[in-house]
Short mmCIF file of C-alpha atoms and ligand atoms in Angstrom, two decimals:
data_model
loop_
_atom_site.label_atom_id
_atom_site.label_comp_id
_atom_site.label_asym_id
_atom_site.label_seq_id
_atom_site.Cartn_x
_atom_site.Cartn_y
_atom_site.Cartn_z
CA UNK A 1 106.98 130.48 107.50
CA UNK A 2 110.28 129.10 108.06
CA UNK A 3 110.82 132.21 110.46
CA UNK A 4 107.94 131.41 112.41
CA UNK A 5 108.04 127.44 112.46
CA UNK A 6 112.10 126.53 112.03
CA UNK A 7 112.99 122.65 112.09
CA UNK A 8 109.84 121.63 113.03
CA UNK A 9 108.19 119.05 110.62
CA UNK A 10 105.67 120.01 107.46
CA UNK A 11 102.35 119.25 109.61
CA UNK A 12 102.93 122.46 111.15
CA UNK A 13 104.17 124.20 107.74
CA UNK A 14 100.37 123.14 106.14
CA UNK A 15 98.73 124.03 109.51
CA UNK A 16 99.48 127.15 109.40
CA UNK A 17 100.10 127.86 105.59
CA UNK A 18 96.55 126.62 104.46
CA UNK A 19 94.97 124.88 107.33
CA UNK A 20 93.26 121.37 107.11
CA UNK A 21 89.78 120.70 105.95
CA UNK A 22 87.21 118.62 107.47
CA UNK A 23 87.99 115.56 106.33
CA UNK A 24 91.80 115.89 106.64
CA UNK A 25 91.68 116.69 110.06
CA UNK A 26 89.27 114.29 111.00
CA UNK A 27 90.72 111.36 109.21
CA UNK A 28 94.15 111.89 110.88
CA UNK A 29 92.88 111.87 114.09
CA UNK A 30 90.32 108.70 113.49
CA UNK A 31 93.49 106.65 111.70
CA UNK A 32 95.76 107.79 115.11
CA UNK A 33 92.81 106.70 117.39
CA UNK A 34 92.85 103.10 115.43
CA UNK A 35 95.95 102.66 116.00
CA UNK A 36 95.92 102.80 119.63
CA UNK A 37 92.97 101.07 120.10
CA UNK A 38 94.48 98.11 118.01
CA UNK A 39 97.58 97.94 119.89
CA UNK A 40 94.96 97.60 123.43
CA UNK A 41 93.47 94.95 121.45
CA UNK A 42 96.90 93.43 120.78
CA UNK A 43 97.70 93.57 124.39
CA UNK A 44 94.87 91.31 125.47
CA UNK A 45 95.44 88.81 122.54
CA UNK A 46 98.83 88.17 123.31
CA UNK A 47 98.49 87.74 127.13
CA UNK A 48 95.20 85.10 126.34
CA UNK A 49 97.37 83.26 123.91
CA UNK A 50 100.67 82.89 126.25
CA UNK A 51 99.87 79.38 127.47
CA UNK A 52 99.11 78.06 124.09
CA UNK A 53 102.87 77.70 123.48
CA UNK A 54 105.38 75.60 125.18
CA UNK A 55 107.05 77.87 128.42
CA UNK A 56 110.48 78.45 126.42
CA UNK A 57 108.43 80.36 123.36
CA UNK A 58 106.47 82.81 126.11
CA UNK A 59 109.07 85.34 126.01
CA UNK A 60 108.12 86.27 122.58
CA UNK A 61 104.52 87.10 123.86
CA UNK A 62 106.23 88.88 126.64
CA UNK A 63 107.98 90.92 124.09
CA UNK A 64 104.78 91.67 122.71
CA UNK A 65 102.98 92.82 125.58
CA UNK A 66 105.72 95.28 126.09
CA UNK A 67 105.42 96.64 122.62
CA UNK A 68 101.83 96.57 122.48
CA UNK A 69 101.52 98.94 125.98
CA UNK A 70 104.48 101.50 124.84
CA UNK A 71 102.78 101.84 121.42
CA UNK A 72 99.64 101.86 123.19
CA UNK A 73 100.56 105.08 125.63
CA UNK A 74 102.86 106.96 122.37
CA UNK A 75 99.88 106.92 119.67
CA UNK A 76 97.65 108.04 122.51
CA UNK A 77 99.99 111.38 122.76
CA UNK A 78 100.30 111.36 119.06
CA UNK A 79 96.70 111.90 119.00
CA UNK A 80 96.32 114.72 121.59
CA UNK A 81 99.23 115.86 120.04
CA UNK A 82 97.52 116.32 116.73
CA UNK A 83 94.04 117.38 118.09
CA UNK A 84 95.53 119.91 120.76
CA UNK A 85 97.79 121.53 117.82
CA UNK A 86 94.45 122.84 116.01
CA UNK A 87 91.74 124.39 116.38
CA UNK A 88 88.76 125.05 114.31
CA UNK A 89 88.47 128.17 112.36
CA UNK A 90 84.52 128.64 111.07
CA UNK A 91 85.51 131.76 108.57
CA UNK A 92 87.50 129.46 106.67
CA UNK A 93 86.13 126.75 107.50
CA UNK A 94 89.37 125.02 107.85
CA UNK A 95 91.34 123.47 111.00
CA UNK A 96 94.21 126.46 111.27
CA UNK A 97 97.35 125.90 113.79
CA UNK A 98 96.25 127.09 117.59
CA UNK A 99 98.51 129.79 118.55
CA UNK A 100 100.07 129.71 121.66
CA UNK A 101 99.83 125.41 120.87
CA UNK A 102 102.34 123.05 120.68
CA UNK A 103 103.37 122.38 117.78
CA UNK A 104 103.36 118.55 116.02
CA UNK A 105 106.03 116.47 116.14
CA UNK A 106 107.15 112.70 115.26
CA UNK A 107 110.15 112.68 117.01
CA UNK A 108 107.98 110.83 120.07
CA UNK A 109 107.37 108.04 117.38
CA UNK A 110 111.05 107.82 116.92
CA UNK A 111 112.11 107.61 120.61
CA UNK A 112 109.63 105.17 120.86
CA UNK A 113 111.02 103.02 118.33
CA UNK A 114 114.09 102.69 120.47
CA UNK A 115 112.24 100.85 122.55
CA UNK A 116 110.21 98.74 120.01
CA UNK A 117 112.65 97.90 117.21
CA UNK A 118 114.93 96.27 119.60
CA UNK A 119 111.83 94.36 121.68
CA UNK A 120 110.57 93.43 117.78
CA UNK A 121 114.08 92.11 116.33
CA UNK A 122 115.17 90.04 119.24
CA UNK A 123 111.36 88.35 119.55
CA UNK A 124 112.03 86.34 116.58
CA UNK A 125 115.16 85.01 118.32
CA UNK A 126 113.27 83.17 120.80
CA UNK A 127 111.04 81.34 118.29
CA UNK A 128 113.37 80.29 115.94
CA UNK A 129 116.39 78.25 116.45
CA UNK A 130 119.47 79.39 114.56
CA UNK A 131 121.36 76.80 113.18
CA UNK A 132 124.71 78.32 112.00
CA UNK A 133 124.67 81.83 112.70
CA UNK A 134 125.65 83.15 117.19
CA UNK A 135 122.65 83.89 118.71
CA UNK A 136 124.66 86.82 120.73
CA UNK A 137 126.12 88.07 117.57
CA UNK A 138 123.12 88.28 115.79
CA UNK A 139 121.05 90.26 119.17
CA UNK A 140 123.99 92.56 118.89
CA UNK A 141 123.95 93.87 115.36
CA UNK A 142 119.88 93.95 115.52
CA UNK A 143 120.58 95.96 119.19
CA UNK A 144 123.08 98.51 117.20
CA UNK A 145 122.08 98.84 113.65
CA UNK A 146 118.50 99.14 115.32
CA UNK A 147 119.52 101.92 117.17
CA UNK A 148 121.82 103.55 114.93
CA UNK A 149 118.95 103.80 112.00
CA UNK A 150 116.92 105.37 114.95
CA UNK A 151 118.96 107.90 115.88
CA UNK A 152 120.56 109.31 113.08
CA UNK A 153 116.53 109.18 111.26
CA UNK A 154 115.81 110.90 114.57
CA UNK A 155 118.34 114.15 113.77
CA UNK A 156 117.34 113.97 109.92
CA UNK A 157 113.53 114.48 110.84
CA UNK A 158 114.30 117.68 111.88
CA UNK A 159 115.04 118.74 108.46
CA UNK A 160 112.16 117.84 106.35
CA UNK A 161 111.60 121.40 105.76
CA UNK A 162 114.21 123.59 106.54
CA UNK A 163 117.27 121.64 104.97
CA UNK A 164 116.72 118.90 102.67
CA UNK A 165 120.36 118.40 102.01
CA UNK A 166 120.52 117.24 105.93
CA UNK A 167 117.86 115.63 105.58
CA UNK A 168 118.58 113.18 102.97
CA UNK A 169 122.06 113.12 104.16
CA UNK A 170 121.31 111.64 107.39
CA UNK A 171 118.35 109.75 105.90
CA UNK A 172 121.21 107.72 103.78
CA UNK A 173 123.16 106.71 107.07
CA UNK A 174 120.15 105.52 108.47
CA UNK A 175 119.16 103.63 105.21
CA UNK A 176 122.73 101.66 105.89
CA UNK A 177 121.93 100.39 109.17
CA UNK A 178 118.41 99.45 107.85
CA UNK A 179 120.07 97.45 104.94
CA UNK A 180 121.90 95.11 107.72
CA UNK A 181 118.99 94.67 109.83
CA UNK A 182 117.16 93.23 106.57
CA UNK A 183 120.18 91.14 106.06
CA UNK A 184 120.24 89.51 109.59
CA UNK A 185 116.55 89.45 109.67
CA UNK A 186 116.39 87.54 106.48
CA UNK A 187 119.08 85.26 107.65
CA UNK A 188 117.66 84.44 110.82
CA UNK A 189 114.14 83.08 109.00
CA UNK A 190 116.21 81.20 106.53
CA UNK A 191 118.15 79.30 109.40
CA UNK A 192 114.88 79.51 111.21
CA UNK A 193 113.02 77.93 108.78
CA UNK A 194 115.30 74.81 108.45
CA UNK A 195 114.07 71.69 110.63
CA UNK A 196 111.11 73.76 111.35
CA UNK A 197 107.48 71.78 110.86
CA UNK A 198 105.90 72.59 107.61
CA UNK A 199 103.30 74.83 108.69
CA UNK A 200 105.98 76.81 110.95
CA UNK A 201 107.72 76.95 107.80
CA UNK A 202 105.16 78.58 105.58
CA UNK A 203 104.54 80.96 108.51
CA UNK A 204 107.92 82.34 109.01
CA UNK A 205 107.63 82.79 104.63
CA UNK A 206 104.70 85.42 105.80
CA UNK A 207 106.70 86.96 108.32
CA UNK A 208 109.84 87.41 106.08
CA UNK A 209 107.41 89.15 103.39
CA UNK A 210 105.74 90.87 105.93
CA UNK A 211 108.49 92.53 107.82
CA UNK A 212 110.00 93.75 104.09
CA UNK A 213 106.72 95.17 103.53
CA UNK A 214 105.82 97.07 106.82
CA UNK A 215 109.31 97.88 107.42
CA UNK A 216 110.08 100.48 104.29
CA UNK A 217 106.67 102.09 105.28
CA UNK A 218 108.85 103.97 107.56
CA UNK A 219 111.33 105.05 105.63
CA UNK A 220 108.30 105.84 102.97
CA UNK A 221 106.66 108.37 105.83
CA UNK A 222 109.85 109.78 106.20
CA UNK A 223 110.49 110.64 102.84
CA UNK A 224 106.54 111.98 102.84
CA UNK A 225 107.03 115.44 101.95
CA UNK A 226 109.23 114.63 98.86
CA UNK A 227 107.03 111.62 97.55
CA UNK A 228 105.60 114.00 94.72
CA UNK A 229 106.85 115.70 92.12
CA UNK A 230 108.22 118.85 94.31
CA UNK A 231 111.52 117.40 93.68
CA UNK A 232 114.10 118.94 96.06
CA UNK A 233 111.43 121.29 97.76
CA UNK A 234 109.32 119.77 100.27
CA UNK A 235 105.51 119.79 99.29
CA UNK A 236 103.23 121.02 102.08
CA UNK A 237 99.80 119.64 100.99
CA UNK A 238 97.96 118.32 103.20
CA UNK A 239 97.22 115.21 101.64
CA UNK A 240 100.73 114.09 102.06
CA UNK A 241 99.61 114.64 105.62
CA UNK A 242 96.98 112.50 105.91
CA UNK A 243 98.94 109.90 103.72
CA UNK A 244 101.60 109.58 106.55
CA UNK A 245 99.32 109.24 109.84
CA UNK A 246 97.48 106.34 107.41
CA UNK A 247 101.47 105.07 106.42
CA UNK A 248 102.72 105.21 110.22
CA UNK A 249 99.54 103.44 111.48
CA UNK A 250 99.22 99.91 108.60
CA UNK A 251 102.93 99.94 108.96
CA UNK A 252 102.56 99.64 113.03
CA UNK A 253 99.91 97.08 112.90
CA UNK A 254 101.48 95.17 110.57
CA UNK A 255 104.88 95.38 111.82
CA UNK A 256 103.84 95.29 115.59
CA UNK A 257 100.23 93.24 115.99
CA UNK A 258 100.30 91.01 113.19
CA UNK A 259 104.09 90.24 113.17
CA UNK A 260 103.17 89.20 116.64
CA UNK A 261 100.37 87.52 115.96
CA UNK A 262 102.30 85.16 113.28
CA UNK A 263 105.09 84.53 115.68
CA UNK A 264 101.94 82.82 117.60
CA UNK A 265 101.92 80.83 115.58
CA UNK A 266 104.82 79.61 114.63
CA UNK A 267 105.45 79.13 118.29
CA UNK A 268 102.20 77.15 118.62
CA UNK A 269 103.63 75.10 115.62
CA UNK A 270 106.98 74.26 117.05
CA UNK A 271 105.16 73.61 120.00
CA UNK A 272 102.67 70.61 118.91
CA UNK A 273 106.04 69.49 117.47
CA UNK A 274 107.70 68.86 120.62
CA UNK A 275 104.59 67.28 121.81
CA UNK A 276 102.70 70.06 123.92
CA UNK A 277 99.55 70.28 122.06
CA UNK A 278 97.35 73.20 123.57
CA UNK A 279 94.56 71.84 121.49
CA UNK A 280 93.52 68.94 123.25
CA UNK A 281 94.51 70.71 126.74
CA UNK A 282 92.34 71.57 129.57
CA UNK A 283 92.62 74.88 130.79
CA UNK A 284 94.95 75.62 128.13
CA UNK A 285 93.37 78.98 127.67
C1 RET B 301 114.07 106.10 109.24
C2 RET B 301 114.89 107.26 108.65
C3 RET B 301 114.97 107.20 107.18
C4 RET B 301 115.63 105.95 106.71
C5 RET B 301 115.10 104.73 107.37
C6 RET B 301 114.34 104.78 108.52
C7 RET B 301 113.78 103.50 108.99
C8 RET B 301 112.93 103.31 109.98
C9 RET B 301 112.37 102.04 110.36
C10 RET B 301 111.60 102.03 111.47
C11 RET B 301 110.90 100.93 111.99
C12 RET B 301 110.14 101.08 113.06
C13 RET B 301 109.35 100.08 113.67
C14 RET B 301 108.66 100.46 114.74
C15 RET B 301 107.80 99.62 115.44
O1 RET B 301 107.47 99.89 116.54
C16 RET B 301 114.50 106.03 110.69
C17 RET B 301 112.60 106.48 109.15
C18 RET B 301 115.44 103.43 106.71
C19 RET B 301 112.61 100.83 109.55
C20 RET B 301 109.29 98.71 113.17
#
């Protein structure tokens, strides 16, 4: 198999080793289709919501909107990219790699995160107001750890099957840069939530415990293939397939939509605060 598939990632290995059945296929590609249909959703919340907060906390739906329509346009290729990779075989009843197909890949989620992980860090920054630590310092380690974990998870992918030594070296680098992003990130809400109003307070709580929560799903889909007892082999079932599309897609509604969604309101919080009460406006919406 290796022969015939080299570095590319253990969909491809299962496609072609057993195949998927009915309901793996199909579940993959309804979970991919949810996603993208969320993030469309997504898109029109956040530009109906923009003028319930106060003109200097817009740029975090801004921020949004530009997440929401990259996400939008990479899960729709994920999902051709799944479907056009098969094709259904009736003697075995079983979805079998096309040949002559592309084959799958996640790297496209990856390169997309280089634009999303950035957009998603520094959107915080403009809701909350830092009280001891520099705003530029603090956009500057999310900008390069943020990248950094990208791109050297980016060159690890590659490995899942064909070198797991690579792989989980390059999957520890990344791991270091993630470490620091939690550390500003968690540092920015605790400033953040000083001086904030109560319910702005509680809020930003969520989004600390949300972000912890939807952020290791990533690392947890990378790791996939190893997540059961195969130890240092990777495990081709296809259920560890289906496990990641399902991973990949709470993690980006939690970490994109919602995430988003709670910033909202925190703005919209801060905002009554300082006397601009969308509530009791007239074309507020
Ligand atoms: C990788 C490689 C393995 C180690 C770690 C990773 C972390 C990835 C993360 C990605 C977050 C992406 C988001 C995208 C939203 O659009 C690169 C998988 C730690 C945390 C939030």
């Amino acid at each position: 198999l290796i022969s015939s598939l080299g570095n590319s990632t253990f969909e491809n290995y299962v496609a072609m080793e057993s195949g998927f059945t009915e309901m793996a296929y199909q579940m993959s590609a309804h979970v991919l289709t949810l996603g993208y249909a969320i993030m469309l959703a997504g898109l029109l919340y956040f530009v109906l919501t923009i003028k319930t907060v106060k003109p200097k906390y817009r740029i975090s739906s801004v921020l949004s909107v530009v997440v929401m329509i990259s996400a939008f346009l990479l899960l729709l290729v994920q999902q051709q990219n799944w479907t056009g990779m098969l094709s259904y075989d009736a003697d075995s009843a079983r979805y079998m790699l096309d040949e002559g197909a592309d084959l799958f890949n996640n790297g496209y989620r990856y390169l997309n995160w280089l634009i999303d992980v950035p957009m998603l860090l520094f959107q915080i920054l403009f809701v909350v107001t830092l009280t001891k630590s520099d705003f530029s310092s603090v956009r500057n380690g999310f900008w390069f750890s943020g990248t950094a974990m990208i791109l050297t998870g980016y060159v690890g992918q590659f490995y899942e099957v064909t070198d797991p030594t690579l792989f989980f070296i390059w999957g520890t680098i990344s791991t270091l840069f993630f470490f620091h992003i939690l550390y500003l990130m968690k540092k920015v809400i605790s400033e953040g939530q000083e001086g904030a109003p109560p319910k702005a307070q509680k809020y930003l709580g969520t989004i600390w415990k949300l972000f912890l929560f939807t952020w290791m799903l990533y690392p947890g889909a990378y790791l996939m293939p190893y997540l059961t007892f195969g130890g240092l082999e990777p495990v081709l079932s296809e259920t560890l397939v289906v496990a990641r599309h399902i991973t990949y897609t709470i993690a980006d509604v939690g970490s994109k939509v919602i995430y988003g969604i709670l910033l909202t309101l925190v703005a919209q919080e801060m905002s009554k605060a300082e006397g601009y009460d969308f509530e009791h406006m007239e074309n507020a919406l």
